[in-house]
Each structure stands twice: as structure tokens, then as C-alpha cells.
Short mmCIF file of C-alpha atoms and ligand atoms in Angstrom, two decimals:
data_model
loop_
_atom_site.label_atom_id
_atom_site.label_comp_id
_atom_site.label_asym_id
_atom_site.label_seq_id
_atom_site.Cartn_x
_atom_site.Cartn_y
_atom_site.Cartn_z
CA UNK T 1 0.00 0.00 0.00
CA UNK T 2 1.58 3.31 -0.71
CA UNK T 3 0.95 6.03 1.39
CA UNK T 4 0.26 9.88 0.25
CA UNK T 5 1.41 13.08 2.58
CA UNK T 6 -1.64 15.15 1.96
CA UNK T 7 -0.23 18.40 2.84
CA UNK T 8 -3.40 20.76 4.30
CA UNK T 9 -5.39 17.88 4.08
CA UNK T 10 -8.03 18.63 6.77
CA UNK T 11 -8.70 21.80 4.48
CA UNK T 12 -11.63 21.67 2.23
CA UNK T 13 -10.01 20.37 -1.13
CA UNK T 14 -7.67 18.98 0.67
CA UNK T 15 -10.20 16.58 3.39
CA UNK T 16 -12.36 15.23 0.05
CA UNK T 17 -9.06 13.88 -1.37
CA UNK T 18 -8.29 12.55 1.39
CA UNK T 19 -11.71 10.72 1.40
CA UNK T 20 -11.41 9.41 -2.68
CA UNK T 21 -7.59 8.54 -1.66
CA UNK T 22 -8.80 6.07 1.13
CA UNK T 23 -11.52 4.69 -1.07
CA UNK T 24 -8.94 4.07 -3.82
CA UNK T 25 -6.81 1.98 -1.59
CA UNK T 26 -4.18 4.41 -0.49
CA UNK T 27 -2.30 5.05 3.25
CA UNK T 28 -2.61 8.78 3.90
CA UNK T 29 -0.45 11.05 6.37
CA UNK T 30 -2.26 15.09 6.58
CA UNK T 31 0.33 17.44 7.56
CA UNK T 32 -1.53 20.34 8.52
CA UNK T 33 -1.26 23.41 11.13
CA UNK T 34 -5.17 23.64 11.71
CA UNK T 35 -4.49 27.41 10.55
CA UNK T 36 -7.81 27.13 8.07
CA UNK T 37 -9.29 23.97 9.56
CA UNK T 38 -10.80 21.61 12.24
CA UNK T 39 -9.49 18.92 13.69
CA UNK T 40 -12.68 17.38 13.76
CA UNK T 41 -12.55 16.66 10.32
CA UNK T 42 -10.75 13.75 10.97
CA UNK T 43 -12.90 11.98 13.06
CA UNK T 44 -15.81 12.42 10.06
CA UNK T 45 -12.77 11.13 7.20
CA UNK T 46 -13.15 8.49 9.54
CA UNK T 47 -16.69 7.86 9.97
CA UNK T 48 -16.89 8.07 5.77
CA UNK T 49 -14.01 5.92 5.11
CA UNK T 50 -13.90 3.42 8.03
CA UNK T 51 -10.40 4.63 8.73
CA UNK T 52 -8.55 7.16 10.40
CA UNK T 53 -5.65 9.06 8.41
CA UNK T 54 -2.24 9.31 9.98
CA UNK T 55 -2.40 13.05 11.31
CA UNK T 56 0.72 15.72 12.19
CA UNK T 57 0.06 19.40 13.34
CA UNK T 58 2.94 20.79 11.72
CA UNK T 59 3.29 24.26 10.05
CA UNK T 60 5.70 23.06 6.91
CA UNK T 61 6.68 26.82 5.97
CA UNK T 62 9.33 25.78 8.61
CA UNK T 63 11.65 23.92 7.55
CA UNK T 64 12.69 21.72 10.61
CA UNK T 65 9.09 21.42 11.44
CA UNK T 66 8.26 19.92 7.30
CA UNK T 67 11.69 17.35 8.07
CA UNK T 68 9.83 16.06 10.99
CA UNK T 69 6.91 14.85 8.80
CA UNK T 70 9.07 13.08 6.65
CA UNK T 71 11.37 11.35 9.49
CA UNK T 72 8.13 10.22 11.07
CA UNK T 73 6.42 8.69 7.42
CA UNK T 74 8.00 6.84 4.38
CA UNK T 75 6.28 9.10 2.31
CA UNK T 76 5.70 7.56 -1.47
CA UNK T 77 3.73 10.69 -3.20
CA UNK T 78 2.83 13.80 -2.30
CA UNK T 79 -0.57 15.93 -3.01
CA UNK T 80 0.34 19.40 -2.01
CA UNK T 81 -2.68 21.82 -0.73
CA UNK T 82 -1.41 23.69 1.79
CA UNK T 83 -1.66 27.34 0.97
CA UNK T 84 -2.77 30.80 2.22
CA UNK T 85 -6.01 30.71 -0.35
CA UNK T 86 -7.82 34.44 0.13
CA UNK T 87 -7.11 36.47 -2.41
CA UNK T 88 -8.26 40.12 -0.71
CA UNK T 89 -6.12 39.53 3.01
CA UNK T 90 -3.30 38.54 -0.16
CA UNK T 91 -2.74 42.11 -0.69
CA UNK T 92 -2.37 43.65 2.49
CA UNK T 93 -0.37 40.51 3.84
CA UNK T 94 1.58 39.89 0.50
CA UNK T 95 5.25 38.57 2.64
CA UNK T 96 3.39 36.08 4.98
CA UNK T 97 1.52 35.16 1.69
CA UNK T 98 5.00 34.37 -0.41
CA UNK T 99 6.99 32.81 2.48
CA UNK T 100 4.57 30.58 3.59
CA UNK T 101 3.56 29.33 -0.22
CA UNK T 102 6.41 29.53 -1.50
CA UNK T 103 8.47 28.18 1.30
CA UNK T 104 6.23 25.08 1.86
CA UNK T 105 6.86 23.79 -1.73
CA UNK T 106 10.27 24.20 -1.48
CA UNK T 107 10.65 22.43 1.93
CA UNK T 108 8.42 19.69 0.56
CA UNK T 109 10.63 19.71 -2.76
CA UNK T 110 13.91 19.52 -0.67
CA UNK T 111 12.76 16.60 1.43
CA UNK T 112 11.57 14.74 -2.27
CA UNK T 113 15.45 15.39 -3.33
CA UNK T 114 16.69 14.31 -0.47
CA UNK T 115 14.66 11.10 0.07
CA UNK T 116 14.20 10.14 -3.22
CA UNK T 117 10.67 10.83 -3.12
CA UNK T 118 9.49 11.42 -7.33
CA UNK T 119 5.71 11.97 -7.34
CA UNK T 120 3.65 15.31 -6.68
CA UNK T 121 0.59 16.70 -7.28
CA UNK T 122 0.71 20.42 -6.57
CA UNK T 123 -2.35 22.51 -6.59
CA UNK T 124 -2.91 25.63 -9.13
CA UNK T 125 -5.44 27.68 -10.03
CA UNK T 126 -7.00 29.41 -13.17
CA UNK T 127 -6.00 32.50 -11.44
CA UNK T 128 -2.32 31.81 -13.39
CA UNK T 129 -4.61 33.00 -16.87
CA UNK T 130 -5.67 36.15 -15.97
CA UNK T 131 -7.94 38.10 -18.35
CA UNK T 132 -8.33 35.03 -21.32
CA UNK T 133 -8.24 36.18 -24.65
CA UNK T 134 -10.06 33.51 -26.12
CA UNK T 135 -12.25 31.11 -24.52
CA UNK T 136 -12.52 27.91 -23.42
CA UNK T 137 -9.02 28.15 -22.09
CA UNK T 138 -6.32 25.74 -23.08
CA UNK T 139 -3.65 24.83 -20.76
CA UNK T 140 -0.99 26.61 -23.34
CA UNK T 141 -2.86 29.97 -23.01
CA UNK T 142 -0.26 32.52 -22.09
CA UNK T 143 -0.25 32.81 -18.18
CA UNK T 144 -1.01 37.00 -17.67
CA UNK T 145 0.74 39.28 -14.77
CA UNK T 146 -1.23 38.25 -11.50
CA UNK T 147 -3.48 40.71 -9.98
CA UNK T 148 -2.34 39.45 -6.66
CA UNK T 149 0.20 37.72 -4.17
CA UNK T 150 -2.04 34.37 -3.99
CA UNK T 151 -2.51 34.30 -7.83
CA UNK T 152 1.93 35.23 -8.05
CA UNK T 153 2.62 32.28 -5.66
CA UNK T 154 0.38 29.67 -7.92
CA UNK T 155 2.08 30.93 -11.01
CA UNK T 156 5.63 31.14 -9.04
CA UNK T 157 4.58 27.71 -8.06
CA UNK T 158 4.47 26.37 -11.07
CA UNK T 159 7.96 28.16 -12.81
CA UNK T 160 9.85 26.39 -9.61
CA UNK T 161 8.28 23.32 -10.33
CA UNK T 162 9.16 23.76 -14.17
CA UNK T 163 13.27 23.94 -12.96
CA UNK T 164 13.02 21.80 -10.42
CA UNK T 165 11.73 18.58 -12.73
CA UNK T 166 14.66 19.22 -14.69
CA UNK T 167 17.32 19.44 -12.25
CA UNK T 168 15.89 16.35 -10.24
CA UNK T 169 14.09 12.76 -11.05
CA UNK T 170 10.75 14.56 -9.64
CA UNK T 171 8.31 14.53 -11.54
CA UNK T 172 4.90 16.72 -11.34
CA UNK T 173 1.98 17.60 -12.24
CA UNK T 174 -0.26 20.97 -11.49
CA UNK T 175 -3.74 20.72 -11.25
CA UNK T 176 -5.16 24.28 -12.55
CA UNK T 177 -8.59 23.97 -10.46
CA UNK T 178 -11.60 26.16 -11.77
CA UNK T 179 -14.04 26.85 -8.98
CA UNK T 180 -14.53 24.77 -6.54
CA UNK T 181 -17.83 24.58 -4.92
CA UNK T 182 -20.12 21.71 -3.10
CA UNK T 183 -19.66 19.08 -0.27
CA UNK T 184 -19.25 15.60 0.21
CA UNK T 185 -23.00 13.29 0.16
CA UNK T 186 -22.15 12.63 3.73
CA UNK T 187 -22.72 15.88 4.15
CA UNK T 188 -19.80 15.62 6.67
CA UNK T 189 -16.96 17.50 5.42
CA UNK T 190 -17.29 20.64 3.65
CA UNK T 191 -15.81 24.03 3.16
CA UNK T 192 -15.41 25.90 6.69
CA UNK T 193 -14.46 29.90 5.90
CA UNK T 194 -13.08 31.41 8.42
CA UNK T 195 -14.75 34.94 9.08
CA UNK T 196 -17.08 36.43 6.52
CA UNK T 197 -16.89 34.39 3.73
CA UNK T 198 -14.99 35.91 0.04
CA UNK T 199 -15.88 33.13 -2.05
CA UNK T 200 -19.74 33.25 -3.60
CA UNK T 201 -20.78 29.79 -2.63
CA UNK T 202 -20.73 29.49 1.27
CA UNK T 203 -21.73 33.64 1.24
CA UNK T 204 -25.18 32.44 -0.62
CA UNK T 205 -25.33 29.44 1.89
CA UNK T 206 -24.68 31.48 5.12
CA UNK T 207 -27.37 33.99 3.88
CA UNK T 208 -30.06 31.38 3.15
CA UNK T 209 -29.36 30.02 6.79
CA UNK T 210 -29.70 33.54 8.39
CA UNK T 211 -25.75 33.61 9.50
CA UNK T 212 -25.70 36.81 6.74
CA UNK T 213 -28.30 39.23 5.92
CA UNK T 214 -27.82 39.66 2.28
CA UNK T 215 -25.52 38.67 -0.95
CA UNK T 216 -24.07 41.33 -3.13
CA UNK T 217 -23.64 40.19 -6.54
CA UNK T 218 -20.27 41.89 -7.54
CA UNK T 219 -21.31 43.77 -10.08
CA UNK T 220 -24.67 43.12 -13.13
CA UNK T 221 -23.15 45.08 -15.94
CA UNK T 222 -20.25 43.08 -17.56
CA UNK T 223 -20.51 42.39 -21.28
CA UNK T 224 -22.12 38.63 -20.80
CA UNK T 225 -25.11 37.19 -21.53
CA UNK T 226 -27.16 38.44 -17.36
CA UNK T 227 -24.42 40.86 -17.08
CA UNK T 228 -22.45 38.99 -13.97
CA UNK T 229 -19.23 37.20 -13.95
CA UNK T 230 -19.22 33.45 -15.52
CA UNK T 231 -17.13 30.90 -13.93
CA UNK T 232 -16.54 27.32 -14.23
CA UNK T 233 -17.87 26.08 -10.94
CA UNK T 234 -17.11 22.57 -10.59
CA UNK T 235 -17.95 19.90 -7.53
CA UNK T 236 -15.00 19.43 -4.94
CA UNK T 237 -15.71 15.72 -5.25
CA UNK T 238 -15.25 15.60 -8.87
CA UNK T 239 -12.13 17.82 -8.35
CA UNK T 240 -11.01 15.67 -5.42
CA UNK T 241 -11.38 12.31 -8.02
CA UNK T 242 -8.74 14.65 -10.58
CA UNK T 243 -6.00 13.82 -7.84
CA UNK T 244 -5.95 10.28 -7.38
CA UNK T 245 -5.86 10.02 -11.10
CA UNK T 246 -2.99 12.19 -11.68
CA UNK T 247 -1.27 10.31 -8.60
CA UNK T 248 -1.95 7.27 -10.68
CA UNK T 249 -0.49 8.56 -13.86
CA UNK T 250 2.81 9.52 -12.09
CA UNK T 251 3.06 6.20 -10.64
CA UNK T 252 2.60 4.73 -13.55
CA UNK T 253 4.81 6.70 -15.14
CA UNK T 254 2.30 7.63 -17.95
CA UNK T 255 3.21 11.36 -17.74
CA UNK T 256 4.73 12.73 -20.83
CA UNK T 257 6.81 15.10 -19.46
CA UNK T 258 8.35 15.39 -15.79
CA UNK T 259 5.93 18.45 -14.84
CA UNK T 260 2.28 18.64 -16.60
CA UNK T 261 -0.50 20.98 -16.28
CA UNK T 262 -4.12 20.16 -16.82
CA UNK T 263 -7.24 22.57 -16.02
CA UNK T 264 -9.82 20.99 -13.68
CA UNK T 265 -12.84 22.78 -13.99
CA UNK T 266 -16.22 21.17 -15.76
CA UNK T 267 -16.19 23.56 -19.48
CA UNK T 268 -19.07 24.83 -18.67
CA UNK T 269 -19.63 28.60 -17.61
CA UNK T 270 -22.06 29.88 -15.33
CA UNK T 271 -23.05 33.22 -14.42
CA UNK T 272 -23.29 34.39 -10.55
CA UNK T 273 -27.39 34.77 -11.54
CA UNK T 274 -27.37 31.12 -12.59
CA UNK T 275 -25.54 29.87 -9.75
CA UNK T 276 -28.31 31.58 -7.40
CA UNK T 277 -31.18 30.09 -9.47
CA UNK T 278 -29.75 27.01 -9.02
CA UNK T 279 -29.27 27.36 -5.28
CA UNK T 280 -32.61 28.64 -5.05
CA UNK T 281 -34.41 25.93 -6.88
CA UNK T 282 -32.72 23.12 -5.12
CA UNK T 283 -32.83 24.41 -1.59
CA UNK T 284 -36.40 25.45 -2.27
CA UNK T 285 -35.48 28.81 -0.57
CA UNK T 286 -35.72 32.41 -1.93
CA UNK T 287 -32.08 34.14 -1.42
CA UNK T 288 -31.87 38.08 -0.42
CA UNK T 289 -29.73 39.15 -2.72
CA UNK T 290 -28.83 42.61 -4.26
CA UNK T 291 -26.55 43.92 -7.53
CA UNK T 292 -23.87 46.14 -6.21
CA UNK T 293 -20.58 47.30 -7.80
CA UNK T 294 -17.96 45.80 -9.34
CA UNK T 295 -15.02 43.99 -7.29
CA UNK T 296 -11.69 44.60 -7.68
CA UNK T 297 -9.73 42.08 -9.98
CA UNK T 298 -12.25 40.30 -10.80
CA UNK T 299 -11.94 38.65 -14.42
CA UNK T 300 -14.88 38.71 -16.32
CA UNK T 301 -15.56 35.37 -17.64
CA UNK T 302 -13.55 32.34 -17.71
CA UNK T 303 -14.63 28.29 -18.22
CA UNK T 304 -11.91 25.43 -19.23
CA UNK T 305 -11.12 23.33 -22.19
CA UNK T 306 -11.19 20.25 -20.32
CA UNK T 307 -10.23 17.96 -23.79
CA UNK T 308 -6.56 17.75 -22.28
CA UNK T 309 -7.92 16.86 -19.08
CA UNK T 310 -9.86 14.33 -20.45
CA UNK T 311 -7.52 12.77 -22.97
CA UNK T 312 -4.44 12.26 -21.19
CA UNK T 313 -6.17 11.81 -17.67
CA UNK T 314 -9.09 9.77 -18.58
CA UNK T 315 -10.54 12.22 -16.09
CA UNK T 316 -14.01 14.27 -16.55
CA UNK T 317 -16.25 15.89 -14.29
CA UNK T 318 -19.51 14.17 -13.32
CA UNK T 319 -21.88 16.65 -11.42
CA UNK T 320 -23.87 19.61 -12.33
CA UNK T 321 -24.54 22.64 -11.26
CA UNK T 322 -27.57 21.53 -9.23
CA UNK T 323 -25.83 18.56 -7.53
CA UNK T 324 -23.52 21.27 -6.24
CA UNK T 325 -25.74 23.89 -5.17
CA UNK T 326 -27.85 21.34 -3.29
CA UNK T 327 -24.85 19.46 -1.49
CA UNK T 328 -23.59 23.21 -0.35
CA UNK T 329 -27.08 23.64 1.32
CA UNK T 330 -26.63 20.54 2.49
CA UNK T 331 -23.82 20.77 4.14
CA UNK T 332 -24.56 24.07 5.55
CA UNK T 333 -27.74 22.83 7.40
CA UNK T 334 -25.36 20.47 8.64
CA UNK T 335 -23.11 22.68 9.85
CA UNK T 336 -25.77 24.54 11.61
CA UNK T 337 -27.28 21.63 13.58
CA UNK T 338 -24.31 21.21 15.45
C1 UD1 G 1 -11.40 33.41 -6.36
C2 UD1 G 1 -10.01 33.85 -6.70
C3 UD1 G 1 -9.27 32.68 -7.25
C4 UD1 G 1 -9.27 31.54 -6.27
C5 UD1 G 1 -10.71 31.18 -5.97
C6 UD1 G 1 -10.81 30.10 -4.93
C7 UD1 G 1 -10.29 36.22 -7.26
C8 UD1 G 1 -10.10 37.26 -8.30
N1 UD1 G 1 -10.02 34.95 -7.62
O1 UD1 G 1 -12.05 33.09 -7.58
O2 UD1 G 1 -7.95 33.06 -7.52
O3 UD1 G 1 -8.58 30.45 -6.80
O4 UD1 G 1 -11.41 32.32 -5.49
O5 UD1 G 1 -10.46 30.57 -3.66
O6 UD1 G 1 -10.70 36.51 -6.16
N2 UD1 G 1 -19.31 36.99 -6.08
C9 UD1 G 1 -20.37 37.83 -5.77
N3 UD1 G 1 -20.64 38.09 -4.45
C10 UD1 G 1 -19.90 37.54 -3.44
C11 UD1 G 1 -18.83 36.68 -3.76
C12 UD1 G 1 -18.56 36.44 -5.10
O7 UD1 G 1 -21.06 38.33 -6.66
O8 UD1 G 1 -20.18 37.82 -2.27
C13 UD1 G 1 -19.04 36.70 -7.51
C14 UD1 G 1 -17.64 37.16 -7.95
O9 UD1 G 1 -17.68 38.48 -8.40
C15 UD1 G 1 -17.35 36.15 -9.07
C16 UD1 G 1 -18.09 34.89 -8.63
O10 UD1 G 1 -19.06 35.32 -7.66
O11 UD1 G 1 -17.92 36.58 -10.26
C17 UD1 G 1 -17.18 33.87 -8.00
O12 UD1 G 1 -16.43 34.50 -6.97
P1 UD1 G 1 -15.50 33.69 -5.96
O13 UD1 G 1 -16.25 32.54 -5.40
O14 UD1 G 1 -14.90 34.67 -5.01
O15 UD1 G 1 -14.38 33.05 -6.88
P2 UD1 G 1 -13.40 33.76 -7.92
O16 UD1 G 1 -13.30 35.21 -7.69
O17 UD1 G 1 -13.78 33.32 -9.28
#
């Protein structure tokens, strides 16, 4: 059995992995530091799974502190989540944001060289595009200055992974994740914001439950087809699934080339206005919502070309838009039992 370092694996990406990766078959160790996330959430890995991952509270920005993880594991692969994630606290904070992204992968990268360690999975965004000129986006599309320290870290990310395959025998591949929205059928893991919530899915799920009194929709008067944003929201489980299979295809060795790049998203685009209908319809709940102005950096529309994704990974998202509307309500009702 080989066993995975999931590296802010009790985050919300990060906890569903963990989930498929148990259900495939594989041993997993979280390194985490709880900064963003609940120790709870292994106890209910567990009570989905049947088993308990291997757990270390460990902040790996520090370097002695990301050696311990792998003198305590024979670590065979790594899927690497952990992150600073908000894009907005990214500005003001932009040195705690580049030291601790930047320094995890490279403590996790030095241990790999060290130990002899050849597999990751790192996670990216669709933030490295920017503005796309021409849509769906292909995973060659020119990568645009980022409009913030979160987005410069994913696309820094990805240049030190793009030296590092070629000085080492690692080998890589980024997963450039749309957006990410839903919960587990369990409804026992989901996403857990900390504070007032930035992204649009748990803000329309803590208004419906009465935790916030209204949603602004950022903005009605962009050039598209209701006037708000489109994105290409895709289901956390679905995205969670992406992993194992490009864990497989390292082990393999079926990558083509030592670092890859696929975009995980569902190639479909959605406006904010459809994603509300959709929320609305399958919570059976009307939403107070109200247009206000733009937000800052905000792109205005952006959806994948999944064709790589799905020839070379095999890999294709499953669920609509519905199936992750409702499981976000789900999980938030959840959430609010307890
Ligand atoms: C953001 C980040 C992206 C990151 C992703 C996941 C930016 C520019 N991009 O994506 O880099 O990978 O989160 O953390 O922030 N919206 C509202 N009202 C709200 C919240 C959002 O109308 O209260 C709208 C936004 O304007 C946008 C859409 O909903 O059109 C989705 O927003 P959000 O969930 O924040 O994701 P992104 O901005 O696409």
C-alpha cells in the first residue's frame, strides 16, 4: 500500500481527497497546522471511510518542522494543498503570503530530493490566466501578470516546479482547479471559511441560513449574456477524483513530461445569476440578494477546455450545477445543527 502526505489535508479540497484517496486503496499522512481547519474533520474522514488518516500538526513553511513529517512517514507521493487561499487579506499581507507558499513547496521539494521521493501533485489555479483572450481556455494559453500575491505564488509555483523537474528525477503535475464549490454526500466535510466568507458559494449558503443578511452580486453590468461574472464552478468531489488520477499517472509513469499541467474545472460557464437560481431551486429557498458594484480584480468570464484533461487523464467531471448547489445547502444545514 503506498501512502500519500496530503499536505493541508483537513482543508476543504484537501479533506475530500483525502476521502477518494482512502476509497482508492491508499495510506494517507495530513500534515496540517489547523491554521484554516478543524481537527474534527478527521474523526468524520473516519466515519466516511472506516479509517482514520495518519495526522501531524505541523506548520511546513518551517523547515525543521516539514523534516519532521518526513522522518516520522515513508512518504511515497505527495498531493500538495497547503496554501494561504484568500485572495483580498493577499494584498495587504503579501510577505506572509510568499513565504509561507512559496516556502512550503520548497521544503516539501527539498525533502523529495533528499529522500528520493518522485511523485507530486501540486495545486494551481485558473488565477495563473488572468484576463483570457479567447475562450474555453487551453492549458498553453499565455499565463497574464497576476493581480495578486495568492494568484503570483500559484504561477511562481508552477515556474519552480518547471526547474526543479529538470534538475531532479521529480516529476509533477499541477492541477489548474476552476471553482470549486459543493460538499461531500455525507454531508460531513465541507468548506469551513473562516470569518465572513470571500468566495460566492458558502456567502449564498450562510445567507439562506440567516448567519448573513444579504448577498451582493459583484457587479450586473459586464458584457455577458445576465451581465455577472461566468465561472466554471465545478464539484469538490469531482475535483477531489482529478488527484488520485494524476497520482496514478505519475506512478505509472504515464506522464509525458516530468511536470504537466491540466485545467480541472467542468467547461461549462455559469453566471453568478445562474448559480443563485440554481441554489434557489434546489434548496427550495428564496435568497436576499442585491446587484452592487464591481469587485476589484475580478476577471470577467472564464470556463476550461477540459479535452486535455480528459484525454491524457481519462478524467471528466460528473456533477452539475444543481448537484452542487444542493450538497452546499446541504452541508450548511449540517453545519448549523451542530
Ligand atoms: C477566487 C479567486 C481565485 C481563487 C478562488 C478560490 C479572485 C479574483 N479569484 O475566484 O484566484 O482560486 O477564489 O479561492 O478573487 N461573487 C459575488 N458576491 C460575493 C462573492 C462572489 O457576486 O459575495 C461573484 C464574484 O464576483 C465572481 C463569482 O461570484 O464573479 C465567484 O467569486 P469567488 O467565489 O470569489 O471566486 P473567484 O473570484 O472566481
Amino acid at each position: 500500500m503506498k501512502t500519500i502526505l496530503v499536505t493541508g489535508g483537513a482543508g476543504f479540497i484537501g479533506s475530500h481527497t483525502v476521502v477518494e484517496l482512502q476509497q482508492s486503496g491508499y495510506d494517507v499522512v495530513i500534515a496540517d497546522n489547523l491554521y484554516n481547519s478543524d481537527i474534527e474533520v478527521l474523526d468524520k474522514i473516519e466515519e466516511i471511510t472506516g479509517k482514520k488518516p495518519h495526522f501531524i500538526k505541523v506548520d511546513l513553511s518551517k523547515t525543521k518542522e516539514c523534516n519532521l513529517v518526513f522522518e516520522t512517514y515513508n512518504i511515497d507521493g505527495i498531493i500538495n494543498f497547503a496554501a494561504f487561499k484568500a485572495v483580498g487579506e493577499s494584498c495587504s499581507m503579501p510577505i506572509e503570503y510568499y513565504k509561507n507558499n512559496m516556502n512550503i513547496l520548497l521544503n516539501l521539494l527539498d525533502n523529495m530530493k533528499r529522500r528520493d521521493i518522485n511523485y507530486i501533485v501540486h495545486s494551481s489555479s485558473c488565477t495563473v490566466y488572468g484576463e483570457p483572450d479567447s475562450l474555453p481556455i487551453k492549458e498553453e494559453s499565455p499565463t497574464k501578470k497576476a493581480e495578486s500575491p495568492y494568484g503570483n505564488t500559484k504561477q511562481m509555483a508552477e515556474e519552480v516546479l518547471s526547474f526543479v523537474v529538470q534538475a531532479t528525477d521529480i516529476n509533477a503535475i499541477a492541477l489548474r482547479y476552476f471553482n470549486p464549490i459543493g460538499a461531500h454526500s455525507s454531508a460531513k466535510i465541507g468548506e469551513l471559511p473562516r470569518g465572513v466568507p470571500n468566495n460566492l458559494m458558502p456567502f449564498i449558503t450562510q445567507t439562506a441560513i440567516g448567519k448573513r443578511k444579504e448577498l451582493v452580486v459583484f457587479g450586473d453590468d459586464y458584457p455577458t449574456k445576465d451581465g455577472t461574472c461566468i465561472r466554471d464552478y465545478i464539484h469538490v468531489v469531482d475535483l477531489a477524483k482529478a488527484h488520485i488520477v494524476a497520482l496514478n499517472r505519475l506512478f505509472e509513469n504515464k506522464n509525458k513530461k516530468p511536470l504537466e499541467f491540466f485545467n480541472i474545472g467542468t467547461g461549462n460557464g455559469f453566471s453568478v445569476l445562474d448559480v443563485i437560481k440554481s441554489f434557489e431551486k434546489t434548496s427550495n429557498t428564496k435568497l436576499n440578494y442585491k446587484i452592487g458594484p464591481r469587485r476589484k480584480g475580478d476577471v470577467i468570464e472564464i470556463w476550461a477546455d477540459t479535452s486535455f484533461a480528459e484525454k491524457l487523464l481519462g478524467w471528466k467531471a460528473q456533477k452539475t450545477l444543481d448537484e452542487m448547489t444542493l450538497s452546499a445547502w446541504n452541508w450548511e444545514k449540517a453545519l448549523s445543527k451542530k
